[in-house]
Amino acid sequence: CGFHLRGSGLDANLLVHSAYVTGGGGTAAQVRNSLSLTPHITLLNTPATDALLIDVLREDSRQQVLTLTSLGRVSEYRLFYTVNFRARQGEQMLIDNGSISLYRDYTYDDNNVLGKTNEADTLIANMQQDAALQILRRISAASRNAAPVSSDAH
Amino acid sequence: VDPKPPVHIEADQVSGQTESGASAQGNVVVTQGDLRVESEWGNYDAPNDRLTGGDHVTMTRPGSVLHGRTLDYYIQRHEGTLTDPDYAMSPGKMRGDGAELLFEGEDKYRIDSGRATSCRPGDDSWYLHASTMWLDYTSNSGVAHNGWIEFKGVPILYSPWMNFPLDNGRQTGFLTPSLSFDNRNGFDLTLPFYWNIAPNYDATISTRYLARRGLMMGGEFRYLQPGYTGVLQVQGMNDREDQATRYSVLFQHQQTFTDRLWMAVDVQKVSDDSFFNDFGERAAIASQTNLPRQVLFGYNGDNWNSNLLFQRYQTIQQTSIPYARMPQLTFNANPQWLDGVRTGVSGEITDFTHPSLTNGVRSWVYPTISMPFVSNYSFFTPKIGVHASNYQLRDASGGNSRNESRVLPVVSLDSGLFFERDLDVGGNALTQTLEPRAYYVYIPYKKQSDLPNFDSAVTDLSFAQLFRENQYSGNDRINDANQLTLALSSRIYTANDGIELLQASIGQRFYFKDQQVTLSSNDQPSSASKSDLLLSLGGRFWHDLSADYTLQYNTEDRKTVRSTAGLTWNPQPGSIFNLRYTINRNQSPSTEQIDVSAQWPLTRNWYGVARVNYSLPDKQPLDAIVGLEYNAGCWGVRLAAQRFITSDAQFKTTYFVVLELDGLGGIGSNPVNALRTAIPGYTADFDGRQQ
Amino acid sequence: ETGDREKPVNLKSDQFKADQKTQVRVASGNVIVTQGTMTLRSERLTSREDAQGSQFMSGNGAPVHFRQKLDSGEWVDAEALRFEYYGDTGTLKLFDKAWVKRGKDEVYGDVITYNTTTEIYEAQGGKSGDGRVNITFQPKTKSASQPAAASKPEAK
């Protein structure tokens, strides 16, 4: 049915071999983690001129009541996670103010606040992984488009 | 370069001495730089740079057009008077007239016994009258003394001192009052006073009169500094009806000491259980059952970080109280020793205290090693770890101290493949992935029923939890596992910028032996051979239509355990329709609700807003808001009625009426916050909407 | 300056014709009239004396140019296509595309009457020109409130 094995995330045709990521949040850590696992890319500790520069500018999470029980208590929370990022390669701005927003729902239980807060943390970690993957996929798509432009202006 | 541009006079007739000035008659036009004054006659006194002119003066400058009878104006000093002024300012589109207009410096005007509006000429819907009014376009602030608002000819509000922004920036002064009515407090009038202390400090002091309860004073103080930011909110009153002093305090502060060391404080307290029911907004009411009192310190090392948390809760409206963590020290690191080997260690020491349940100091450490084999189209990650915990327990009264410990090896194997193909749908290039994934976990069984439960909970089964070692959150329960999770997901995203449009996933976990660890000792161990089936589907179908569907299906007894279906149609700002169905049989009692919310233009100026959250088992809406918004260009009305359940299972109905005068702010209680939480995607401001 | 009117008037031109009977003299061809600090250039000039001996002159040029030093030391320049000068009142009338410049201040108009003794001018928009008068005041370099001290004459 037309499917063939090809990488996802930062795949082969990315023309860059080194990357540097700024940002102190969980998504930035996940991006660093995925980059360090990608075979032909070295993760740098300091920015280099021709390296891919990924700035994870802002990450924040917000919670909103989604549904109530008939006793007026919270039955479900919706957890939002938004990430703002920017990607540059040398002088070329690949993605200027990219943003990703995700959400997960989880049921709430007033009688187990600590347990449910820990569950919220696991969902945030999951969204951070998902956001990191989406960031890398957008960067590889953007650099695939940017590459031909820079080499042979048609 | 000549700092001051020359004064140029053109007229039918001019007489005078060039050095000393001139008087001109007949269609006089005086220009100086970007100032232009036209009048029937005009005199210019050159030495004093003073221009007088009369009978039908028109004075234009970028940003303002003034008409009047006579003008007496010192050009360079921008001082002088204009009688019978009729003015129109272009920044902020304020116009009006008055007895006299005084120029008090560049872009600073004072209008005596005048009136102002932001409506277009010819539209006299509302005016702000004032004995004296200052329009200061250097600080974009307007002040009115003895001001009263006339709406459609009817005086509706008097205020000795009113302040309004000229560019809807932050403004010191009386925000327009808000009044509403509800079944708990009766008539409810709030008069906020906004004090813009400094660019990074501001305060809002509000006096709130509640018909049944009396006068409540409230204050919110906010500060924003490079290194720290925070907010302090205090409300208090002597409640006539309950014969008690009632108050609420909230203090939240975030500070970064260095780029590695930070702190966050969140302290909240209320005087009594039903404070929020009586005085709070809906969202605040329902979710406020445990108010945190915590201070959290964090340190981010290069590839390690650590947090120190002091946390206690004030619990309102219920019996069970969460454990206090005074303190909790967490640590995790993933040092890089060997290339291709991932080592990580996390740990925690916490002192859990509780008035009645078992107290204790729990400490655990969880080192892990994994060897990820990653290629462009696959990954294979074996991982082993040892979770070792130690409990020093004692009863709430301090007696019966005992030690417990638990050491469990954790072995997991995560693997997956990535397939891709290119698609062309309707002319745009898409890429579709197919991602099979298999995840095996082995954890031996260790009896944990005599361990307390400080911070563990059964997590909802979701794709996030499918690929976790432990189905319990927290660290008091580690499930025994010999299970394999299989999942297949497919994503479609645009080829040129990689934005995810659609996503579909299906997954299930297969247990090769019974799961004996339970949350509490009186739960039954499960002997299921496979978990519920998980299915999720979602994404944007067209640029303005998106939908999502999740299903948790029990394949044994062939019934839905949990499912949600949602649809959002948002063709343009100001037109949105949301539909959401949710059913959850995991909860007792199970919930099944339909949530419909919409904001839709009814006519060119009328908008309908509505939301109903209908609970099927209870056969009644738990939260309903219905309202109308009328936009007339320079003013608008929003009326809304909201009926919702409060956390003491009673209903509260609130009526909102607000008259919004463009440029002056709103008068009346503003339902925008309630609408924004009730209707996802609701746009409040009128300008953004297509007329 | 004020003393100019007592000074002798002399006249140079390419052609000169005097009619004893009517006391009318006609000069044509780059006519230059000087009296003290006042000079007046024109193409054609007719002048005659009245009974009291004061001059009346009129003429035209392309354009006529008038220049005189003021008591304050500043120079006044003026031009127009046609002029009339009344010696008795010291009034100069300029017609058609007339302008008067003093220091950096300027007046444009169709009809400008300039009184050389009082230094007062009157400018009217005539029917023939665009009917408008223009006058420009250069801001004083010093703050306006000080008395206007004499400014240096501008080199012509």
PDB file of N, CA, C and O in Angstrom, chain C residues 111-154:
ATOM      1  N   VAL C 111      -0.629  92.918  -4.816  1.00  0.00           N
ATOM      2  CA  VAL C 111      -0.388  94.361  -4.622  1.00  0.00           C
ATOM      3  C   VAL C 111       0.265  94.542  -3.243  1.00  0.00           C
ATOM      4  O   VAL C 111      -0.304  94.100  -2.249  1.00  0.00           O
ATOM      5  N   ILE C 112       1.456  95.105  -3.187  1.00  0.00           N
ATOM      6  CA  ILE C 112       2.092  95.389  -1.891  1.00  0.00           C
ATOM      7  C   ILE C 112       2.429  96.864  -1.841  1.00  0.00           C
ATOM      8  O   ILE C 112       3.098  97.375  -2.747  1.00  0.00           O
ATOM      9  N   THR C 113       1.883  97.530  -0.792  1.00  0.00           N
ATOM     10  CA  THR C 113       2.301  98.946  -0.621  1.00  0.00           C
ATOM     11  C   THR C 113       3.264  98.979   0.558  1.00  0.00           C
ATOM     12  O   THR C 113       2.935  98.500   1.647  1.00  0.00           O
ATOM     13  N   TYR C 114       4.448  99.503   0.355  1.00  0.00           N
ATOM     14  CA  TYR C 114       5.478  99.498   1.399  1.00  0.00           C
ATOM     15  C   TYR C 114       5.847 100.937   1.712  1.00  0.00           C
ATOM     16  O   TYR C 114       6.241 101.714   0.833  1.00  0.00           O
ATOM     17  N   ASN C 115       5.684 101.298   3.018  1.00  0.00           N
ATOM     18  CA  ASN C 115       6.012 102.669   3.386  1.00  0.00           C
ATOM     19  C   ASN C 115       7.449 102.672   3.905  1.00  0.00           C
ATOM     20  O   ASN C 115       7.752 102.069   4.926  1.00  0.00           O
ATOM     21  N   THR C 116       8.330 103.324   3.155  1.00  0.00           N
ATOM     22  CA  THR C 116       9.765 103.214   3.488  1.00  0.00           C
ATOM     23  C   THR C 116      10.082 103.890   4.817  1.00  0.00           C
ATOM     24  O   THR C 116      11.051 103.545   5.481  1.00  0.00           O
ATOM     25  N   THR C 117       9.230 104.867   5.253  1.00  0.00           N
ATOM     26  CA  THR C 117       9.608 105.518   6.519  1.00  0.00           C
ATOM     27  C   THR C 117       9.088 104.671   7.698  1.00  0.00           C
ATOM     28  O   THR C 117       9.852 104.337   8.614  1.00  0.00           O
ATOM     29  N   THR C 118       7.818 104.240   7.631  1.00  0.00           N
ATOM     30  CA  THR C 118       7.299 103.512   8.804  1.00  0.00           C
ATOM     31  C   THR C 118       7.668 102.026   8.710  1.00  0.00           C
ATOM     32  O   THR C 118       7.427 101.251   9.636  1.00  0.00           O
ATOM     33  N   GLU C 119       8.231 101.614   7.589  1.00  0.00           N
ATOM     34  CA  GLU C 119       8.577 100.191   7.380  1.00  0.00           C
ATOM     35  C   GLU C 119       7.345  99.288   7.507  1.00  0.00           C
ATOM     36  O   GLU C 119       7.444  98.109   7.822  1.00  0.00           O
ATOM     37  N   ILE C 120       6.175  99.862   7.285  1.00  0.00           N
ATOM     38  CA  ILE C 120       4.941  99.051   7.316  1.00  0.00           C
ATOM     39  C   ILE C 120       4.565  98.710   5.884  1.00  0.00           C
ATOM     40  O   ILE C 120       4.720  99.576   5.000  1.00  0.00           O
ATOM     41  N   TYR C 121       4.138  97.470   5.659  1.00  0.00           N
ATOM     42  CA  TYR C 121       3.699  97.118   4.302  1.00  0.00           C
ATOM     43  C   TYR C 121       2.255  96.691   4.368  1.00  0.00           C
ATOM     44  O   TYR C 121       1.748  96.256   5.402  1.00  0.00           O
ATOM     45  N   GLU C 122       1.544  96.819   3.288  1.00  0.00           N
ATOM     46  CA  GLU C 122       0.182  96.306   3.147  1.00  0.00           C
ATOM     47  C   GLU C 122       0.171  95.474   1.879  1.00  0.00           C
ATOM     48  O   GLU C 122       0.641  95.955   0.835  1.00  0.00           O
ATOM     49  N   ALA C 123      -0.318  94.284   2.039  1.00  0.00           N
ATOM     50  CA  ALA C 123      -0.308  93.422   0.835  1.00  0.00           C
ATOM     51  C   ALA C 123      -1.730  93.006   0.551  1.00  0.00           C
ATOM     52  O   ALA C 123      -2.460  92.610   1.469  1.00  0.00           O
ATOM     53  N   GLN C 124      -2.179  93.099  -0.619  1.00  0.00           N
ATOM     54  CA  GLN C 124      -3.514  92.667  -1.029  1.00  0.00           C
ATOM     55  C   GLN C 124      -3.372  91.629  -2.137  1.00  0.00           C
ATOM     56  O   GLN C 124      -2.403  91.657  -2.898  1.00  0.00           O
ATOM     57  N   GLY C 125      -4.385  90.698  -2.178  1.00  0.00           N
ATOM     58  CA  GLY C 125      -4.436  89.794  -3.316  1.00  0.00           C
ATOM     59  C   GLY C 125      -5.200  90.502  -4.418  1.00  0.00           C
ATOM     60  O   GLY C 125      -6.349  90.890  -4.228  1.00  0.00           O
ATOM     61  N   GLY C 126      -4.579  90.729  -5.489  1.00  0.00           N
ATOM     62  CA  GLY C 126      -5.268  91.432  -6.576  1.00  0.00           C
ATOM     63  C   GLY C 126      -6.166  90.453  -7.339  1.00  0.00           C
ATOM     64  O   GLY C 126      -6.170  89.261  -7.077  1.00  0.00           O
ATOM     65  N   LYS C 127      -6.970  90.990  -8.286  1.00  0.00           N
ATOM     66  CA  LYS C 127      -7.864  90.127  -9.104  1.00  0.00           C
ATOM     67  C   LYS C 127      -6.987  89.376 -10.093  1.00  0.00           C
ATOM     68  O   LYS C 127      -7.188  88.214 -10.393  1.00  0.00           O
ATOM     69  N   SER C 128      -5.946  90.002 -10.593  1.00  0.00           N
ATOM     70  CA  SER C 128      -5.218  89.376 -11.719  1.00  0.00           C
ATOM     71  C   SER C 128      -4.435  88.162 -11.228  1.00  0.00           C
ATOM     72  O   SER C 128      -4.610  87.041 -11.679  1.00  0.00           O
ATOM     73  N   GLY C 129      -3.654  88.286 -10.166  1.00  0.00           N
ATOM     74  CA  GLY C 129      -2.775  87.151  -9.785  1.00  0.00           C
ATOM     75  C   GLY C 129      -3.591  86.019  -9.184  1.00  0.00           C
ATOM     76  O   GLY C 129      -4.802  85.914  -9.416  1.00  0.00           O
ATOM     77  N   ASP C 130      -3.017  85.158  -8.332  1.00  0.00           N
ATOM     78  CA  ASP C 130      -3.818  84.059  -7.739  1.00  0.00           C
ATOM     79  C   ASP C 130      -4.673  84.640  -6.604  1.00  0.00           C
ATOM     80  O   ASP C 130      -5.306  83.942  -5.864  1.00  0.00           O
ATOM     81  N   GLY C 131      -4.631  85.959  -6.455  1.00  0.00           N
ATOM     82  CA  GLY C 131      -5.529  86.593  -5.502  1.00  0.00           C
ATOM     83  C   GLY C 131      -5.105  86.389  -4.064  1.00  0.00           C
ATOM     84  O   GLY C 131      -5.845  86.667  -3.143  1.00  0.00           O
ATOM     85  N   ARG C 132      -3.915  85.829  -3.846  1.00  0.00           N
ATOM     86  CA  ARG C 132      -3.551  85.540  -2.459  1.00  0.00           C
ATOM     87  C   ARG C 132      -2.254  86.257  -2.087  1.00  0.00           C
ATOM     88  O   ARG C 132      -1.413  86.522  -2.952  1.00  0.00           O
ATOM     89  N   VAL C 133      -2.097  86.504  -0.794  1.00  0.00           N
ATOM     90  CA  VAL C 133      -0.851  87.087  -0.301  1.00  0.00           C
ATOM     91  C   VAL C 133      -0.163  86.034   0.563  1.00  0.00           C
ATOM     92  O   VAL C 133      -0.834  85.298   1.295  1.00  0.00           O
ATOM     93  N   ASN C 134       1.142  85.914   0.431  1.00  0.00           N
ATOM     94  CA  ASN C 134       1.877  84.960   1.279  1.00  0.00           C
ATOM     95  C   ASN C 134       2.938  85.697   2.072  1.00  0.00           C
ATOM     96  O   ASN C 134       3.658  86.537   1.517  1.00  0.00           O
ATOM     97  N   ILE C 135       3.023  85.356   3.354  1.00  0.00           N
ATOM     98  CA  ILE C 135       4.072  85.984   4.167  1.00  0.00           C
ATOM     99  C   ILE C 135       4.687  84.911   5.057  1.00  0.00           C
ATOM    100  O   ILE C 135       3.983  84.011   5.527  1.00  0.00           O
ATOM    101  N   THR C 136       5.989  84.983   5.196  1.00  0.00           N
ATOM    102  CA  THR C 136       6.668  83.951   6.003  1.00  0.00           C
ATOM    103  C   THR C 136       7.497  84.607   7.075  1.00  0.00           C
ATOM    104  O   THR C 136       8.219  85.581   6.802  1.00  0.00           O
ATOM    105  N   PHE C 137       7.329  84.098   8.293  1.00  0.00           N
ATOM    106  CA  PHE C 137       8.151  84.607   9.404  1.00  0.00           C
ATOM    107  C   PHE C 137       9.153  83.541   9.782  1.00  0.00           C
ATOM    108  O   PHE C 137       8.778  82.420  10.135  1.00  0.00           O
ATOM    109  N   GLN C 138      10.424  83.865   9.664  1.00  0.00           N
ATOM    110  CA  GLN C 138      11.421  82.889  10.148  1.00  0.00           C
ATOM    111  C   GLN C 138      11.461  83.009  11.659  1.00  0.00           C
ATOM    112  O   GLN C 138      11.404  84.118  12.210  1.00  0.00           O
ATOM    113  N   PRO C 139      11.521  81.901  12.333  1.00  0.00           N
ATOM    114  CA  PRO C 139      11.588  81.976  13.816  1.00  0.00           C
ATOM    115  C   PRO C 139      12.877  82.673  14.219  1.00  0.00           C
ATOM    116  O   PRO C 139      13.911  82.501  13.584  1.00  0.00           O
ATOM    117  N   LYS C 140      12.792  83.445  15.297  1.00  0.00           N
ATOM    118  CA  LYS C 140      14.001  84.146  15.754  1.00  0.00           C
ATOM    119  C   LYS C 140      14.906  83.104  16.410  1.00  0.00           C
ATOM    120  O   LYS C 140      14.447  82.224  17.094  1.00  0.00           O
ATOM    121  N   THR C 141      16.223  83.223  16.152  1.00  0.00           N
ATOM    122  CA  THR C 141      17.111  82.213  16.780  1.00  0.00           C
ATOM    123  C   THR C 141      17.011  82.370  18.293  1.00  0.00           C
ATOM    124  O   THR C 141      17.058  81.426  19.042  1.00  0.00           O
ATOM    125  N   LYS C 142      16.857  83.653  18.756  1.00  0.00           N
ATOM    126  CA  LYS C 142      16.762  83.806  20.220  1.00  0.00           C
ATOM    127  C   LYS C 142      15.325  83.485  20.607  1.00  0.00           C
ATOM    128  O   LYS C 142      14.461  83.374  19.747  1.00  0.00           O
ATOM    129  N   SER C 143      15.036  83.349  21.898  1.00  0.00           N
ATOM    130  CA  SER C 143      13.629  83.044  22.268  1.00  0.00           C
ATOM    131  C   SER C 143      12.816  84.296  21.954  1.00  0.00           C
ATOM    132  O   SER C 143      13.285  85.421  22.086  1.00  0.00           O
ATOM    133  N   ALA C 144      11.601  84.052  21.547  1.00  0.00           N
ATOM    134  CA  ALA C 144      10.782  85.132  20.968  1.00  0.00           C
ATOM    135  C   ALA C 144      10.583  86.239  21.983  1.00  0.00           C
ATOM    136  O   ALA C 144      10.438  87.403  21.621  1.00  0.00           O
ATOM    137  N   SER C 145      10.651  85.938  23.279  1.00  0.00           N
ATOM    138  CA  SER C 145      10.188  86.971  24.237  1.00  0.00           C
ATOM    139  C   SER C 145      11.211  88.121  24.319  1.00  0.00           C
ATOM    140  O   SER C 145      10.876  89.256  24.627  1.00  0.00           O
ATOM    141  N   GLN C 146      12.482  87.868  23.938  1.00  0.00           N
ATOM    142  CA  GLN C 146      13.428  89.014  24.071  1.00  0.00           C
ATOM    143  C   GLN C 146      13.106  90.049  22.988  1.00  0.00           C
ATOM    144  O   GLN C 146      12.616  89.694  21.935  1.00  0.00           O
ATOM    145  N   PRO C 147      13.428  91.353  23.272  1.00  0.00           N
ATOM    146  CA  PRO C 147      13.185  92.363  22.199  1.00  0.00           C
ATOM    147  C   PRO C 147      14.029  91.997  20.973  1.00  0.00           C
ATOM    148  O   PRO C 147      15.135  91.489  21.108  1.00  0.00           O
ATOM    149  N   ALA C 148      13.502  92.235  19.792  1.00  0.00           N
ATOM    150  CA  ALA C 148      14.189  91.820  18.556  1.00  0.00           C
ATOM    151  C   ALA C 148      15.388  92.734  18.334  1.00  0.00           C
ATOM    152  O   ALA C 148      15.228  93.876  17.939  1.00  0.00           O
ATOM    153  N   ALA C 149      16.596  92.230  18.631  1.00  0.00           N
ATOM    154  CA  ALA C 149      17.808  93.075  18.419  1.00  0.00           C
ATOM    155  C   ALA C 149      18.087  93.118  16.919  1.00  0.00           C
ATOM    156  O   ALA C 149      17.591  92.283  16.161  1.00  0.00           O
ATOM    157  N   ALA C 150      18.884  94.081  16.517  1.00  0.00           N
ATOM    158  CA  ALA C 150      19.168  94.235  15.071  1.00  0.00           C
ATOM    159  C   ALA C 150      19.946  93.010  14.617  1.00  0.00           C
ATOM    160  O   ALA C 150      20.865  92.576  15.310  1.00  0.00           O
ATOM    161  N   SER C 151      19.549  92.459  13.475  1.00  0.00           N
ATOM    162  CA  SER C 151      20.300  91.280  12.987  1.00  0.00           C
ATOM    163  C   SER C 151      21.244  91.750  11.887  1.00  0.00           C
ATOM    164  O   SER C 151      21.021  92.774  11.250  1.00  0.00           O
ATOM    165  N   LYS C 152      22.303  91.019  11.642  1.00  0.00           N
ATOM    166  CA  LYS C 152      23.368  91.454  10.701  1.00  0.00           C
ATOM    167  C   LYS C 152      22.741  91.595   9.315  1.00  0.00           C
ATOM    168  O   LYS C 152      21.876  90.830   8.938  1.00  0.00           O
ATOM    169  N   PRO C 153      23.180  92.594   8.572  1.00  0.00           N
ATOM    170  CA  PRO C 153      22.653  92.687   7.192  1.00  0.00           C
ATOM    171  C   PRO C 153      23.143  91.479   6.407  1.00  0.00           C
ATOM    172  O   PRO C 153      24.263  91.018   6.601  1.00  0.00           O
ATOM    173  N   GLU C 154      22.307  91.022   5.562  1.00  0.00           N
ATOM    174  CA  GLU C 154      22.662  89.819   4.788  1.00  0.00           C
ATOM    175  C   GLU C 154      23.415  90.255   3.543  1.00  0.00           C
ATOM    176  O   GLU C 154      22.992  91.213   2.878  1.00  0.00           O
TER     177      GLU C 154
END
